[in-house]
Coordinates of N, CA and C in Angstrom, one line a residue:
M333 N -29.6 -25.0 3.8 CA -28.8 -24.1 3.8 C -27.7 -24.4 3.1
E334 N -27.2 -23.3 2.3 CA -25.9 -23.4 1.5 C -24.8 -23.1 2.4
W335 N -23.8 -23.7 2.3 CA -22.5 -23.2 3.2 C -21.7 -22.2 2.2
D336 N -21.2 -21.3 3.0 CA -20.4 -20.3 2.1 C -19.2 -19.9 3.2
E337 N -18.1 -19.5 2.7 CA -16.9 -19.2 3.4 C -17.4 -18.0 4.5
D338 N -18.2 -17.1 4.0 CA -18.4 -15.9 5.2 C -19.0 -16.5 6.3
L339 N -19.9 -17.5 6.2 CA -20.3 -18.0 7.5 C -19.4 -18.7 8.3
W340 N -18.2 -19.4 7.7 CA -17.3 -19.9 8.6 C -16.5 -19.0 9.0
V341 N -16.0 -17.9 8.4 CA -15.2 -16.8 9.0 C -15.9 -16.2 10.0
L342 N -17.1 -15.9 10.1 CA -17.9 -15.5 11.3 C -17.6 -16.3 12.7
L343 N -17.8 -17.6 12.4 CA -17.7 -18.5 13.3 C -16.2 -18.7 13.8
I344 N -15.4 -18.6 13.0 CA -13.9 -18.9 13.3 C -13.5 -17.5 14.1
E345 N -14.1 -16.5 13.8 CA -13.7 -15.2 14.5 C -14.5 -15.1 15.9
G346 N -15.9 -15.5 15.9 CA -16.7 -15.8 17.1 C -15.8 -16.6 18.2
Y347 N -15.4 -17.9 17.9 CA -14.7 -18.7 18.7 C -13.4 -18.1 19.2
G348 N -12.7 -17.3 18.2 CA -11.5 -16.7 18.7 C -11.6 -15.5 19.7
K349 N -12.7 -14.6 19.4 CA -13.0 -13.6 20.4 C -13.3 -14.2 21.9
A350 N -13.9 -15.2 21.8 CA -14.5 -16.1 22.9 C -13.1 -16.7 23.6
G351 N -11.9 -16.7 23.0 CA -10.8 -17.5 23.7 C -10.6 -18.9 23.2
I352 N -11.4 -19.4 22.4 CA -11.2 -20.8 22.2 C -10.7 -21.0 20.8
A353 N -9.2 -20.7 20.8 CA -8.7 -21.0 19.6 C -8.8 -22.4 18.9
Q354 N -8.7 -23.4 19.7 CA -8.8 -24.6 19.2 C -10.1 -24.9 18.3
E355 N -11.4 -24.4 18.6 CA -12.3 -24.6 18.0 C -12.3 -23.8 16.7
S356 N -11.8 -22.6 16.8 CA -11.5 -22.0 15.4 C -10.8 -22.7 14.3
V357 N -9.6 -23.6 14.9 CA -8.8 -24.3 14.1 C -9.7 -25.4 13.6
K358 N -10.5 -26.0 14.5 CA -11.4 -27.3 14.0 C -12.3 -26.9 12.9
L359 N -13.0 -25.5 13.1 CA -13.8 -25.0 12.1 C -13.3 -24.9 10.7
F360 N -11.9 -24.1 10.8 CA -11.2 -24.0 9.7 C -11.0 -25.1 9.0
Q361 N -10.5 -26.5 9.5 CA -10.4 -27.6 8.9 C -11.6 -28.2 8.4
K362 N -12.7 -28.0 8.9 CA -14.0 -28.3 8.7 C -14.5 -27.7 7.4
I363 N -14.1 -26.6 7.1 CA -14.5 -25.9 5.6 C -14.3 -26.6 4.7
E364 N -13.0 -27.2 4.2 CA -12.7 -27.9 3.2 C -13.4 -29.3 3.0
E365 N -13.8 -29.7 4.2 CA -14.4 -31.0 4.4 C -15.7 -30.9 3.9
L366 N -16.5 -29.7 4.0 CA -17.9 -29.6 3.4 C -17.8 -28.9 1.9
G367 N -16.6 -28.9 1.3 CA -16.4 -28.4 -0.1 C -16.6 -27.3 -0.3
V368 N -16.2 -26.5 0.5 CA -16.3 -24.9 0.6 C -14.9 -24.3 0.4
E369 N -14.5 -23.7 -0.8 CA -13.5 -23.3 -1.0 C -12.6 -22.4 -0.1
R370 N -11.5 -22.6 0.6 CA -10.8 -21.4 1.5 C -10.1 -20.7 0.9
T371 N -10.3 -19.3 1.1 CA -9.6 -18.2 0.2 C -8.9 -17.4 1.5
I372 N -8.4 -16.1 0.9 CA -7.5 -15.3 1.9 C -8.4 -15.0 3.2
K373 N -9.7 -14.9 3.1 CA -10.7 -14.5 4.2 C -10.6 -15.5 5.5
S374 N -10.7 -16.8 4.9 CA -10.6 -18.0 6.0 C -9.3 -18.1 6.8
Y375 N -8.3 -17.8 5.7 CA -6.9 -18.0 6.3 C -6.8 -16.8 7.4
D376 N -7.0 -15.4 6.9 CA -6.9 -14.4 7.7 C -7.6 -14.3 9.1
A377 N -8.7 -15.0 8.8 CA -9.6 -15.1 10.2 C -8.8 -16.2 11.1
L378 N -8.4 -17.0 10.7 CA -7.6 -18.1 11.4 C -6.5 -17.4 11.9
F379 N -5.6 -16.9 11.0 CA -4.3 -16.2 11.5 C -4.6 -15.2 12.7
N380 N -5.5 -14.4 12.7 CA -6.2 -13.3 13.5 C -6.3 -14.0 14.9
V381 N -7.1 -15.2 14.9 CA -7.2 -15.8 15.9 C -5.9 -16.5 16.7
I382 N -5.2 -17.0 16.0 CA -3.9 -17.8 16.5 C -3.0 -16.9 16.8
M383 N -2.9 -15.5 16.2 CA -1.7 -14.7 16.5 C -2.3 -13.8 17.8
R384 N -3.6 -13.7 18.0 CA -4.1 -13.0 19.2 C -3.8 -14.1 20.4
R385 N -3.9 -15.2 20.4 CA -3.6 -16.2 21.3 C -1.9 -16.5 21.5
I386 N -1.2 -16.0 20.6 CA 0.3 -16.1 20.7 C 0.6 -17.5 20.4
R387 N -0.1 -18.2 19.3 CA 0.3 -19.5 19.1 C 1.3 -19.6 17.9
F388 N 2.5 -19.0 17.8 CA 3.3 -19.0 16.6 C 3.6 -20.2 16.1
M389 N 3.7 -21.5 16.7 CA 4.2 -22.5 16.2 C 2.8 -23.1 15.2
M390 N 1.6 -22.9 16.0 CA 0.5 -23.2 15.1 C 0.3 -22.3 14.0
A391 N 0.7 -21.1 14.0 CA 0.6 -20.4 13.0 C 1.6 -20.8 11.7
K392 N 2.8 -21.1 12.1 CA 3.7 -21.5 11.3 C 3.3 -22.7 10.6
K393 N 2.6 -23.5 11.4 CA 2.1 -25.0 10.6 C 1.0 -24.4 9.4
Y394 N 0.0 -23.5 9.9 CA -0.6 -23.3 8.7 C -0.2 -22.3 7.6
F395 N 0.8 -21.8 7.9 CA 1.6 -20.9 7.3 C 2.2 -21.6 6.1
N396 N 3.0 -22.8 6.5 CA 3.6 -23.6 5.5 C 2.2 -24.3 4.7
K397 N 1.3 -24.7 5.3 CA 0.2 -25.3 4.5 C -0.1 -24.3 3.3
M398 N 0.1 -22.9 3.4 CA -0.3 -22.0 2.3 C 0.8 -21.7 1.3
L399 N 1.7 -22.6 1.5 CA 2.9 -22.4 0.4 C 2.5 -22.3 -1.0
G400 N 1.4 -23.2 -1.4 CA 0.9 -23.3 -2.6 C 0.4 -21.8 -3.0
E401 N -0.1 -21.1 -1.9 CA -0.7 -19.6 -2.2 C 0.0 -18.9 -1.6
V402 N 1.2 -18.6 -2.5 CA 2.5 -17.7 -2.1 C 1.9 -16.3 -1.6
E403 N 0.9 -16.0 -2.4 CA 0.7 -14.4 -2.3 C -0.1 -14.4 -0.8
T404 N -1.0 -15.3 -0.5 CA -1.6 -15.4 0.6 C -0.5 -15.5 1.9
A405 N 0.7 -16.2 1.9 CA 1.7 -16.4 2.6 C 2.3 -14.9 2.9
N406 N 2.4 -14.2 1.9 CA 3.1 -13.0 1.9 C 2.4 -11.9 2.5
R407 N 1.1 -12.0 2.3 CA 0.1 -11.1 3.1 C 0.3 -11.5 4.7
F408 N 0.2 -12.8 5.1 CA 0.5 -13.1 6.4 C 1.7 -12.4 6.9
S409 N 2.8 -12.6 6.2 CA 4.1 -12.2 6.7 C 4.0 -10.6 6.9
K410 N 3.3 -9.9 6.2 CA 3.1 -8.8 6.3 C 2.2 -8.3 7.4
D411 N 1.2 -9.0 7.8 CA 0.4 -9.0 8.8 C 1.1 -9.2 10.3
M412 N 2.2 -10.2 10.1 CA 3.1 -10.2 11.5 C 3.7 -9.0 11.4
R413 N 4.2 -8.5 10.7 CA 5.1 -7.4 10.7 C 4.3 -5.9 11.2
S414 N 3.1 -6.0 10.8 CA 2.3 -4.8 11.5 C 2.0 -5.1 12.8
K415 N 2.1 -6.4 13.2 CA 1.8 -6.7 14.7 C 3.1 -6.8 15.4
D416 N 3.9 -6.3 14.8 CA 5.4 -6.0 15.5 C 6.1 -7.4 15.7
I417 N 5.7 -8.7 14.9 CA 6.0 -9.7 15.2 C 7.3 -10.0 14.0
L418 N 8.5 -9.9 14.1 CA 9.3 -10.0 13.0 C 9.6 -11.4 12.7
P419 N 9.6 -11.5 11.3 CA 9.8 -12.8 10.8 C 11.1 -13.3 10.9
D420 N 11.5 -14.6 11.4 CA 12.8 -15.4 11.5 C 13.2 -16.1 10.3
V421 N 14.0 -16.8 10.4 CA 14.8 -17.3 9.2 C 13.9 -18.5 8.6
V422 N 13.0 -19.3 9.6 CA 12.0 -20.3 9.2 C 11.0 -19.7 8.3
T423 N 10.5 -18.3 8.8 CA 9.4 -17.9 8.0 C 10.0 -17.3 6.7
Y424 N 11.2 -16.5 6.6 CA 11.7 -16.2 5.4 C 12.2 -17.4 4.4
N425 N 12.7 -18.6 5.1 CA 12.8 -19.7 4.1 C 11.5 -20.1 3.6
T426 N 10.4 -20.0 4.4 CA 9.2 -20.7 3.9 C 8.8 -20.0 2.6
L427 N 8.9 -18.4 2.9 CA 8.5 -17.5 1.7 C 9.4 -17.7 0.4
I428 N 10.7 -17.8 0.6 CA 11.5 -18.3 -0.4 C 11.2 -19.4 -1.1
I429 N 11.0 -20.6 -0.6 CA 10.6 -21.7 -1.0 C 9.2 -21.6 -1.9
G430 N 8.4 -20.8 -1.3 CA 7.1 -20.6 -1.9 C 7.3 -20.0 -3.5
Y431 N 8.2 -18.8 -3.2 CA 8.2 -18.3 -4.6 C 9.4 -19.1 -5.5
Y432 N 10.0 -19.9 -5.1 CA 10.9 -20.7 -5.8 C 9.9 -21.7 -6.7
R433 N 8.9 -22.4 -5.8 CA 7.8 -23.2 -6.3 C 7.2 -22.6 -7.4
V434 N 6.9 -21.3 -7.5 CA 5.9 -20.7 -8.6 C 7.1 -20.1 -9.5
K435 N 8.3 -20.2 -9.4 CA 9.3 -19.7 -10.3 C 9.3 -18.2 -10.2
K436 N 9.2 -17.5 -9.3 CA 9.4 -16.1 -9.0 C 10.5 -15.8 -8.3
M437 N 11.9 -16.1 -8.8 CA 13.0 -15.7 -8.3 C 13.4 -14.5 -7.7
D438 N 12.9 -13.5 -8.5 CA 13.1 -12.2 -7.9 C 12.5 -11.9 -6.7
K439 N 11.3 -12.4 -6.5 CA 10.8 -12.2 -5.3 C 11.4 -12.9 -4.2
A440 N 11.7 -14.1 -4.3 CA 12.4 -14.9 -3.5 C 13.6 -14.3 -3.1
E441 N 14.3 -13.6 -3.9 CA 15.7 -13.1 -3.7 C 15.4 -11.9 -2.7
K442 N 14.3 -11.1 -2.9 CA 13.9 -9.8 -2.1 C 13.9 -10.3 -0.8
Y443 N 13.3 -11.6 -0.4 CA 13.5 -12.1 1.0 C 14.7 -12.2 1.6
F444 N 15.7 -12.8 0.8 CA 17.0 -12.9 1.1 C 17.6 -11.6 1.6
V445 N 17.4 -10.8 0.7 CA 17.7 -9.5 1.0 C 17.4 -8.8 2.3
E446 N 16.0 -8.9 2.6 CA 15.4 -8.6 4.0 C 16.0 -9.4 5.0
I447 N 16.5 -10.7 4.8 CA 17.0 -11.4 6.0 C 18.2 -10.8 6.3
K448 N 19.0 -10.4 5.4 CA 20.5 -9.5 5.7 C 20.2 -8.4 6.3
G449 N 19.1 -7.6 5.8 CA 18.9 -6.5 6.3 C 18.6 -6.4 7.8
R450 N 18.1 -7.5 8.4 CA 17.3 -7.5 9.6 C 18.5 -8.2 10.5
N451 N 19.7 -8.3 10.0 CA 20.8 -9.1 10.5 C 20.5 -10.5 11.2
N452 N 19.5 -11.1 10.4 CA 19.4 -12.4 10.5 C 20.5 -13.3 9.7
E453 N 20.8 -14.4 10.2 CA 21.9 -15.3 9.5 C 21.1 -16.3 8.6
P454 N 21.5 -16.0 7.3 CA 20.9 -17.1 6.6 C 21.3 -18.4 6.7
I455 N 20.7 -19.7 6.5 CA 21.3 -21.0 6.6 C 21.4 -21.7 5.3
V456 N 22.0 -22.7 5.3 CA 22.3 -23.5 4.1 C 20.9 -23.8 3.1
I457 N 20.1 -23.9 3.9 CA 18.6 -24.3 3.2 C 18.2 -23.0 2.5
T458 N 18.6 -21.8 3.2 CA 18.2 -20.5 2.3 C 18.7 -20.4 1.1
L459 N 20.1 -20.6 1.0 CA 20.9 -20.4 0.0 C 20.8 -21.6 -1.2
T460 N 20.4 -22.8 -0.7 CA 20.4 -23.9 -1.4 C 19.0 -23.8 -2.3
T461 N 18.1 -23.2 -1.6 CA 16.8 -23.0 -2.2 C 16.9 -21.9 -3.3
L462 N 17.6 -20.8 -3.1 CA 17.9 -20.0 -4.1 C 18.7 -20.5 -5.4
I463 N 19.6 -21.5 -5.0 CA 20.4 -21.9 -6.1 C 19.4 -23.0 -6.9
K464 N 18.5 -23.7 -6.1 CA 17.8 -24.4 -6.9 C 16.7 -23.8 -7.7
G465 N 16.1 -22.8 -6.9 CA 15.3 -21.9 -7.9 C 15.8 -21.3 -9.2
Y466 N 17.2 -20.7 -9.0 CA 17.6 -20.2 -10.4 C 18.0 -21.1 -11.4
M467 N 18.4 -22.4 -10.9 CA 18.6 -23.7 -11.8 C 17.4 -24.0 -12.4
S468 N 16.3 -24.0 -11.5 CA 15.1 -24.4 -12.3 C 14.5 -23.4 -13.4
V469 N 15.0 -22.2 -13.3 CA 14.6 -20.9 -14.3 C 15.8 -20.9 -15.4
E470 N 16.6 -21.9 -15.2 CA 17.9 -22.0 -16.2 C 18.6 -20.6 -16.0
R471 N 18.7 -20.1 -14.8 CA 19.7 -18.9 -14.9 C 20.9 -19.1 -13.8
V472 N 21.6 -20.0 -14.4 CA 22.8 -20.7 -14.2 C 23.8 -19.6 -13.4
D473 N 24.0 -18.5 -14.0 CA 25.0 -17.6 -13.4 C 24.5 -17.1 -12.0
D474 N 23.2 -16.7 -12.1 CA 22.6 -16.5 -10.6 C 22.8 -17.6 -9.8
A475 N 22.7 -18.7 -10.1 CA 22.9 -19.8 -9.2 C 24.2 -19.8 -8.6
L476 N 25.3 -19.6 -9.5 CA 26.6 -19.7 -9.1 C 26.9 -18.6 -8.4
K477 N 26.3 -17.5 -8.6 CA 26.3 -16.2 -7.9 C 26.0 -16.7 -6.4
W478 N 24.8 -17.3 -6.2 CA 24.6 -17.6 -4.8 C 25.3 -18.8 -4.1
L479 N 25.9 -19.6 -4.9 CA 27.1 -20.4 -4.4 C 27.9 -19.6 -3.7
K480 N 28.4 -18.5 -4.4 CA 29.7 -17.6 -3.8 C 29.2 -17.0 -2.5
E481 N 27.8 -16.6 -2.5 CA 27.1 -15.7 -1.5 C 27.2 -16.7 -0.2
L482 N 26.8 -18.1 -0.6 CA 26.8 -18.9 0.8 C 28.2 -19.2 1.3
K483 N 29.2 -19.3 0.5 CA 30.7 -19.3 1.0 C 31.1 -18.1 1.7
S484 N 30.5 -16.8 1.3 CA 31.0 -15.6 2.0 C 30.4 -15.5 3.4
F485 N 29.4 -16.2 3.5 CA 28.6 -16.2 4.9 C 29.5 -17.2 5.8
G486 N 30.3 -17.8 5.1 CA 31.0 -19.0 6.2 C 30.1 -20.3 6.2
I487 N 28.9 -20.3 5.4 CA 28.3 -21.6 5.3 C 28.7 -22.6 4.3
K488 N 29.0 -23.7 4.8 CA 29.4 -24.8 4.0 C 28.3 -25.4 3.1
P489 N 28.5 -25.7 1.9 CA 27.4 -26.2 0.8 C 27.2 -27.7 1.4
N490 N 26.1 -28.2 1.5 CA 26.0 -29.6 1.7 C 25.8 -30.4 0.7
A491 N 25.4 -31.6 0.8 CA 25.2 -32.5 -0.4 C 24.2 -32.1 -1.1
I492 N 23.2 -31.5 -0.6 CA 21.8 -31.2 -1.3 C 22.3 -30.0 -2.5
T493 N 23.0 -29.1 -1.8 CA 23.7 -27.8 -2.6 C 24.2 -28.2 -3.8
Y494 N 25.2 -29.3 -3.6 CA 25.9 -29.8 -4.6 C 25.2 -30.6 -5.8
S495 N 24.4 -31.5 -5.4 CA 23.5 -32.4 -6.1 C 22.8 -31.5 -6.9
T496 N 22.2 -30.2 -6.4 CA 21.3 -29.2 -7.0 C 22.3 -28.6 -8.1
L497 N 23.3 -28.3 -7.8 CA 24.3 -27.5 -8.7 C 24.8 -28.4 -9.9
L498 N 25.0 -29.6 -9.4 CA 25.7 -30.4 -10.7 C 24.3 -31.0 -11.6
S499 N 23.1 -31.2 -10.9 CA 22.0 -31.6 -11.9 C 21.7 -30.4 -12.8
G500 N 21.6 -29.1 -12.2 CA 21.3 -28.0 -13.1 C 22.4 -27.7 -14.1
L501 N 23.5 -28.0 -13.8 CA 24.8 -27.5 -14.7 C 24.7 -28.5 -15.9
R502 N 24.3 -29.9 -15.7 CA 24.3 -31.0 -16.3 C 23.3 -30.6 -17.5
D503 N 22.0 -30.3 -16.9 CA 20.6 -29.9 -17.6 C 20.8 -28.9 -18.7
T504 N 21.8 -27.9 -18.2 CA 22.1 -26.8 -19.1 C 23.2 -26.8 -19.8
K505 N 24.0 -28.2 -20.0 CA 25.0 -28.5 -20.6 C 26.1 -27.7 -20.4
K506 N 26.5 -27.3 -19.0 CA 27.5 -26.5 -18.7 C 28.6 -27.4 -17.9
M507 N 29.0 -28.4 -18.6 CA 29.9 -29.4 -18.0 C 31.1 -28.9 -17.5
L508 N 31.8 -27.9 -18.1 CA 32.9 -27.1 -17.4 C 32.9 -26.9 -16.2
E509 N 31.8 -25.9 -16.0 CA 31.2 -25.5 -14.7 C 30.9 -26.7 -13.4
A510 N 30.2 -27.6 -13.9 CA 30.1 -28.8 -13.3 C 31.4 -29.6 -12.8

């Protein structure tokens, strides 16, 4: 018998409906061991089981593993909202980091705007990631704008923030700003 993802999705969902979330997680992990590529279908099945059992920390763990698949993480975030589970700063930071890694800073910035719109307080990691992301795509002025934003929230830049700025300014030959 040839393994395919659809079979595993059925098994994951079946264990989930039976209330055995741990077995669903084991099956999800087994997929890759057997050389079957995981796509949005298996992640979606797993998240549905986990969220049905209100296992938020477990969901975050697998959410973080999906960072390389930013669009999948984005879809999961939308699914959370559809179930009236509002993303917290950690979830937003995860999305921002994911978009930074694939150099889609406008999408990362969209999540920052959403944080503010939901009256969540951004943390130094949020803004430092945006600064680092804009430096990585050589948009120095935008990175410096985020430094001002950081300070406007009363958040003190940390060593990582400053080293990110200095490194980016040095790389773009902006020694005066450095």
